[in-house]
Short mmCIF file of C-alpha atoms and ligand atoms in Angstrom, two decimals:
data_model
loop_
_atom_site.label_atom_id
_atom_site.label_comp_id
_atom_site.label_asym_id
_atom_site.label_seq_id
_atom_site.Cartn_x
_atom_site.Cartn_y
_atom_site.Cartn_z
CA MET A 1 -45.29 78.41 90.21
CA ASP A 2 -43.41 81.53 91.31
CA GLN A 3 -46.02 83.13 93.47
CA LYS A 4 -45.19 85.25 96.50
CA PHE A 5 -46.70 84.28 99.91
CA ASN A 6 -49.63 86.49 100.74
CA LEU A 7 -48.34 87.48 104.25
CA TRP A 8 -48.83 91.19 105.04
CA PHE A 9 -47.89 93.56 107.87
CA THR A 10 -50.25 96.43 108.48
CA GLU A 11 -49.59 99.57 110.53
CA TYR A 12 -52.64 101.51 111.44
CA GLN A 13 -51.21 105.01 110.96
CA THR A 14 -54.36 106.65 112.11
CA ASN A 15 -57.67 105.17 113.29
CA ASP A 16 -58.87 105.33 109.69
CA MET A 17 -55.82 104.74 107.55
CA ALA A 18 -53.23 101.98 107.27
CA LEU A 19 -49.99 101.15 105.48
CA SER A 20 -49.67 97.52 104.43
CA CYS A 21 -46.60 95.87 103.13
CA ARG A 22 -45.99 92.23 102.02
CA VAL A 23 -43.63 90.32 104.32
CA LYS A 24 -41.04 88.00 102.94
CA LYS A 25 -39.83 86.74 106.22
CA THR A 26 -40.19 87.47 109.98
CA LEU A 27 -36.63 87.58 111.19
CA HIS A 28 -37.34 88.30 114.85
CA GLN A 29 -40.20 88.82 117.25
CA GLU A 30 -40.17 89.30 121.06
CA GLN A 31 -42.05 90.95 123.84
CA THR A 32 -39.43 93.09 125.61
CA GLN A 33 -39.82 94.64 129.02
CA PHE A 34 -41.29 97.72 127.34
CA GLN A 35 -42.81 96.82 124.02
CA ASN A 36 -43.37 94.34 121.25
CA LEU A 37 -40.39 94.26 118.96
CA ALA A 38 -40.14 92.71 115.46
CA VAL A 39 -37.81 92.79 112.52
CA VAL A 40 -39.36 91.66 109.24
CA ASP A 41 -37.94 91.48 105.70
CA THR A 42 -39.92 92.96 102.78
CA ASP A 43 -39.28 93.41 99.09
CA GLN A 44 -40.67 96.92 99.15
CA PHE A 45 -38.64 98.48 101.95
CA GLY A 46 -36.01 95.87 102.84
CA ARG A 47 -35.79 94.92 106.54
CA MET A 48 -38.02 96.95 108.83
CA LEU A 49 -37.90 97.47 112.63
CA LEU A 50 -41.34 97.42 114.23
CA LEU A 51 -42.18 98.50 117.77
CA ASP A 52 -45.70 97.87 118.94
CA ASN A 53 -46.62 97.33 115.32
CA VAL A 54 -45.38 100.77 114.28
CA ILE A 55 -42.65 101.10 111.63
CA GLN A 56 -39.59 102.68 113.20
CA THR A 57 -37.14 102.45 110.41
CA THR A 58 -36.53 100.54 107.12
CA ILE A 59 -33.40 99.83 105.13
CA MET A 60 -34.87 101.76 102.18
CA ASP A 61 -35.61 105.09 103.78
CA GLU A 62 -33.78 105.22 107.14
CA PHE A 63 -31.06 107.43 105.74
CA VAL A 64 -33.43 110.37 105.36
CA TYR A 65 -34.53 110.36 108.98
CA HIS A 66 -31.12 109.66 110.52
CA GLU A 67 -29.26 112.17 108.42
CA MET A 68 -31.84 114.87 109.07
CA ILE A 69 -32.21 114.35 112.83
CA THR A 70 -28.41 114.73 113.24
CA HIS A 71 -26.59 116.78 110.56
CA VAL A 72 -28.83 119.82 110.59
CA ALA A 73 -28.05 120.45 114.27
CA LEU A 74 -24.41 119.24 114.12
CA ASN A 75 -23.61 121.58 111.29
CA THR A 76 -25.44 124.45 113.05
CA HIS A 77 -23.19 124.14 116.08
CA ALA A 78 -19.66 125.65 115.68
CA ALA A 79 -17.81 122.66 117.11
CA PRO A 80 -19.98 119.95 118.63
CA LYS A 81 -17.97 117.60 120.87
CA ARG A 82 -20.39 115.88 123.21
CA VAL A 83 -23.75 114.59 121.95
CA LEU A 84 -26.55 112.75 123.74
CA VAL A 85 -29.01 110.61 121.74
CA ILE A 86 -32.19 109.63 123.58
CA GLY A 87 -34.01 106.65 122.07
CA GLY A 88 -32.92 105.67 118.57
CA GLY A 89 -31.99 102.14 119.64
CA ASP A 90 -31.38 101.06 116.06
CA GLY A 91 -28.18 103.19 116.11
CA GLY A 92 -28.90 105.19 112.91
CA ALA A 93 -28.48 108.58 114.62
CA VAL A 94 -25.23 107.47 116.27
CA ARG A 95 -23.87 106.22 112.96
CA GLU A 96 -24.43 109.75 111.45
CA ILE A 97 -23.04 111.61 114.49
CA VAL A 98 -19.67 109.89 114.46
CA LYS A 99 -19.16 111.05 110.88
CA HIS A 100 -18.35 114.47 112.32
CA PRO A 101 -14.61 114.73 113.13
CA SER A 102 -15.15 117.20 115.99
CA ILE A 103 -17.08 114.55 118.02
CA GLU A 104 -15.36 113.34 121.15
CA LYS A 105 -18.21 111.55 122.85
CA VAL A 106 -21.70 110.27 122.04
CA VAL A 107 -23.80 109.06 124.93
CA HIS A 108 -26.55 106.89 123.65
CA CYS A 109 -29.39 106.55 126.21
CA GLU A 110 -31.96 103.98 125.14
CA ILE A 111 -34.53 102.66 127.59
CA ASP A 112 -34.91 99.24 125.89
CA GLY A 113 -31.69 97.25 125.50
CA ALA A 114 -33.51 94.66 123.44
CA VAL A 115 -33.87 97.16 120.57
CA ILE A 116 -30.10 97.65 120.53
CA GLU A 117 -29.47 93.91 120.52
CA ALA A 118 -31.97 93.12 117.73
CA SER A 119 -30.65 96.03 115.66
CA ARG A 120 -27.03 94.83 116.02
CA LYS A 121 -28.15 91.40 114.82
CA TYR A 122 -30.65 92.20 112.08
CA LEU A 123 -29.92 95.74 110.97
CA PRO A 124 -26.08 95.80 110.99
CA GLU A 125 -25.90 98.51 108.33
CA ILE A 126 -27.79 100.89 110.72
CA ALA A 127 -26.33 99.67 114.03
CA CYS A 128 -22.73 99.86 112.72
CA ALA A 129 -21.29 102.57 115.05
CA PHE A 130 -22.08 101.10 118.49
CA ASP A 131 -18.49 99.86 118.83
CA ASP A 132 -16.90 103.16 117.94
CA PRO A 133 -14.71 104.07 120.92
CA ARG A 134 -16.42 107.49 121.25
CA VAL A 135 -19.81 105.84 121.81
CA GLU A 136 -21.12 105.03 125.26
CA ILE A 137 -24.30 103.11 125.50
CA VAL A 138 -26.53 103.74 128.55
CA VAL A 139 -29.62 101.50 128.87
CA ASP A 140 -31.77 103.82 130.94
CA ASP A 141 -34.71 106.21 130.87
CA GLY A 142 -33.74 109.36 128.96
CA ILE A 143 -36.01 111.44 131.21
CA LYS A 144 -33.97 110.38 134.21
CA HIS A 145 -30.68 110.86 132.41
CA VAL A 146 -31.32 114.52 131.41
CA ARG A 147 -32.64 115.23 134.95
CA ASN A 148 -29.31 114.04 136.48
CA ASN A 149 -26.96 115.76 134.00
CA LYS A 150 -26.43 119.55 133.84
CA ASN A 151 -24.56 121.73 131.40
CA ILE A 152 -22.56 118.97 129.68
CA TYR A 153 -23.91 118.42 126.19
CA ASP A 154 -23.36 120.40 122.99
CA ILE A 155 -26.27 118.65 121.20
CA ILE A 156 -29.18 116.54 122.42
CA ILE A 157 -31.17 114.48 119.92
CA VAL A 158 -34.48 112.86 120.88
CA ASP A 159 -35.09 109.99 118.45
CA SER A 160 -38.36 108.75 119.97
CA THR A 161 -41.27 106.61 118.96
CA ASP A 162 -44.75 108.18 118.56
CA PRO A 163 -46.08 110.13 121.52
CA VAL A 164 -48.09 107.19 122.96
CA GLY A 165 -47.09 104.68 125.57
CA PRO A 166 -43.42 104.67 126.64
CA ALA A 167 -42.45 107.76 124.76
CA GLU A 168 -45.17 110.10 125.98
CA GLY A 169 -42.91 111.78 128.54
CA LEU A 170 -40.46 112.61 125.74
CA PHE A 171 -42.98 115.14 124.33
CA SER A 172 -43.45 117.15 127.52
CA ALA A 173 -42.42 120.70 128.52
CA SER A 174 -40.76 119.50 131.75
CA PHE A 175 -38.57 117.17 129.75
CA TYR A 176 -37.62 119.98 127.31
CA SER A 177 -36.70 122.10 130.24
CA ASP A 178 -34.44 119.42 131.68
CA ILE A 179 -32.88 119.14 128.20
CA TYR A 180 -32.20 122.88 128.27
CA ASP A 181 -30.36 122.46 131.55
CA ALA A 182 -28.40 119.42 130.35
CA LEU A 183 -27.08 121.47 127.38
CA LYS A 184 -24.12 123.80 127.52
CA GLU A 185 -24.65 127.61 127.10
CA ASP A 186 -24.64 127.27 123.24
CA GLY A 187 -26.35 123.91 123.10
CA ILE A 188 -28.87 122.70 120.48
CA PHE A 189 -31.75 120.26 120.90
CA VAL A 190 -33.56 118.37 118.08
CA ALA A 191 -36.59 116.02 118.27
CA GLN A 192 -38.60 114.19 115.72
CA THR A 193 -42.04 115.84 115.87
CA GLU A 194 -44.31 113.72 113.69
CA SER A 195 -46.51 114.49 110.74
CA PRO A 196 -47.73 118.00 109.76
CA PHE A 197 -50.81 116.33 108.18
CA PHE A 198 -51.81 113.97 111.02
CA ASN A 199 -50.38 115.62 114.18
CA ARG A 200 -51.92 119.02 113.79
CA ASP A 201 -52.51 119.40 117.53
CA LEU A 202 -49.18 118.04 118.65
CA ILE A 203 -46.84 120.13 116.48
CA PRO A 204 -48.17 123.50 117.63
CA ARG A 205 -48.06 122.39 121.28
CA LEU A 206 -44.47 121.24 121.02
CA TYR A 207 -43.46 124.38 119.12
CA ARG A 208 -45.00 126.50 121.81
CA ASP A 209 -43.44 124.56 124.63
CA ILE A 210 -39.98 124.61 123.06
CA SER A 211 -40.26 128.33 122.23
CA GLY A 212 -41.11 128.98 125.87
CA ILE A 213 -37.76 127.44 126.92
CA PHE A 214 -35.27 128.09 124.11
CA PRO A 215 -34.46 131.52 122.63
CA LEU A 216 -34.67 130.06 119.11
CA THR A 217 -37.06 127.44 117.79
CA ARG A 218 -37.05 126.18 114.22
CA LEU A 219 -39.07 123.48 112.52
CA PHE A 220 -37.78 121.59 109.42
CA LEU A 221 -39.14 118.96 107.13
CA ALA A 222 -38.02 115.82 105.32
CA CYS A 223 -39.75 113.17 103.18
CA ILE A 224 -39.90 109.74 104.82
CA PRO A 225 -42.17 107.42 102.73
CA THR A 226 -42.87 104.83 105.47
CA TYR A 227 -44.10 107.34 108.06
CA PRO A 228 -47.73 108.57 108.08
CA GLY A 229 -48.27 111.04 105.29
CA GLY A 230 -44.65 110.84 104.07
CA LEU A 231 -43.83 114.40 105.09
CA TRP A 232 -42.15 114.48 108.47
CA SER A 233 -41.21 117.26 110.89
CA PHE A 234 -38.33 117.86 113.28
CA THR A 235 -38.11 120.69 115.78
CA MET A 236 -34.96 122.32 116.97
CA GLY A 237 -34.46 124.42 120.09
CA SER A 238 -31.21 126.36 120.13
CA LYS A 239 -29.62 128.54 122.84
CA LYS A 240 -27.38 130.57 120.47
CA TYR A 241 -26.84 129.29 116.94
CA GLU A 242 -29.32 130.09 114.17
CA PRO A 243 -29.37 127.24 111.64
CA LEU A 244 -30.20 129.69 108.80
CA ASP A 245 -27.09 131.71 109.50
CA VAL A 246 -24.82 128.77 108.72
CA ASP A 247 -22.45 129.44 105.88
CA VAL A 248 -23.49 126.33 103.91
CA ALA A 249 -20.65 126.73 101.41
CA ALA A 250 -18.32 126.00 104.38
CA ILE A 251 -20.03 122.73 105.37
CA PRO A 252 -17.46 119.94 104.66
CA GLN A 253 -18.26 117.32 102.14
CA MET A 254 -20.16 114.54 103.89
CA ASP A 255 -21.17 111.02 102.99
CA THR A 256 -24.88 111.54 102.91
CA ARG A 257 -27.77 110.73 100.53
CA TYR A 258 -30.48 113.19 101.68
CA TYR A 259 -28.78 115.85 103.68
CA SER A 260 -26.61 118.38 101.79
CA PRO A 261 -25.54 122.01 102.24
CA ALA A 262 -28.45 123.02 100.02
CA VAL A 263 -30.90 120.84 101.93
CA HIS A 264 -29.65 122.45 105.18
CA ARG A 265 -31.38 125.58 103.87
CA THR A 266 -34.35 124.23 102.00
CA CYS A 267 -35.59 121.99 104.83
CA PHE A 268 -36.58 125.20 106.76
CA VAL A 269 -38.70 126.43 103.90
CA LEU A 270 -42.24 125.65 105.11
CA PRO A 271 -45.33 125.44 102.99
CA PRO A 272 -48.07 127.84 104.27
CA PHE A 273 -50.16 125.01 105.79
CA VAL A 274 -47.22 124.07 108.00
CA LYS A 275 -46.31 127.71 108.84
CA GLU A 276 -49.95 128.07 109.87
CA LEU A 277 -49.38 125.47 112.60
CA LEU A 278 -46.68 127.54 114.21
CA LYS A 279 -48.53 130.88 114.58
N1 AG3 B 9 -38.51 106.96 115.40
C1 AG3 B 9 -39.93 106.79 115.04
C2 AG3 B 9 -40.53 107.93 114.35
C3 AG3 B 9 -41.99 107.77 114.34
C4 AG3 B 9 -42.53 106.91 113.28
N2 AG3 B 9 -43.97 106.85 113.38
C5 AG3 B 9 -44.72 106.02 112.65
N3 AG3 B 9 -44.20 105.23 111.75
N4 AG3 B 9 -46.00 106.00 112.95
C6 AG3 B 9 -37.67 106.41 114.50
C7 AG3 B 9 -36.57 105.59 115.07
C8 AG3 B 9 -35.50 105.57 114.11
N5 AG3 B 9 -34.23 105.62 114.68
#
């Protein structure tokens, strides 16, 4: 009989809600120095990367997150050359960044080298740009890295896990202020900033912190089905460039499936319940 095994993975997205998904096969599982890491294969979402039982990325919807956390900022900057990615050990953000011809250097600072290794092996379509000659991998704490680097990056992207455990410090005002200093005078910073439905305390706090440091703060949205609530937020801090002033007609044709010149504009259109959070 052709019956599927009844093995399921469950992420508790809040204390009172979970997302469950049938697992075809567990490809990898280990306890790293920092967290529990697993890669499982599913019929619904394809292979998924799990850290401490939280879905980080899946083959089915990773493009949304990785395109949006990179191209909105990269196309807002006039000529980004040097980019820093903090976190994002799966390599999806790096893969998108190297699509931009102006890029000379991407420093990828990930605290847990085991995430990079597992992604190379089990998520090759995401981790496919690590060997690009412009990419330098630094296995280190991003907080330390920005503290020790001043005035050198055009763009800094914080592709973190949820604000609990190892990533907590990546959601702090002192970290944002070190990011400001690590950026050049026209630099741009972007972070993933969680769900407008379920992180209604966090988003206003981050928005306020970032607005206190950067002259321009903008929040934008994208739809990511495997994240809590599906609707996801990103927050940008910019020293000079206004993302809404970009001449979207001049954005070069890019190989993307969610981001487009039109989406560059529409992602900043916020429903009233999200605007409300930023007052
Ligand atoms: N970073 C994780 C975003 C948070 C997801 N949260 C959740 N599923 N509860 C994504 C890493 C992808 N490079």
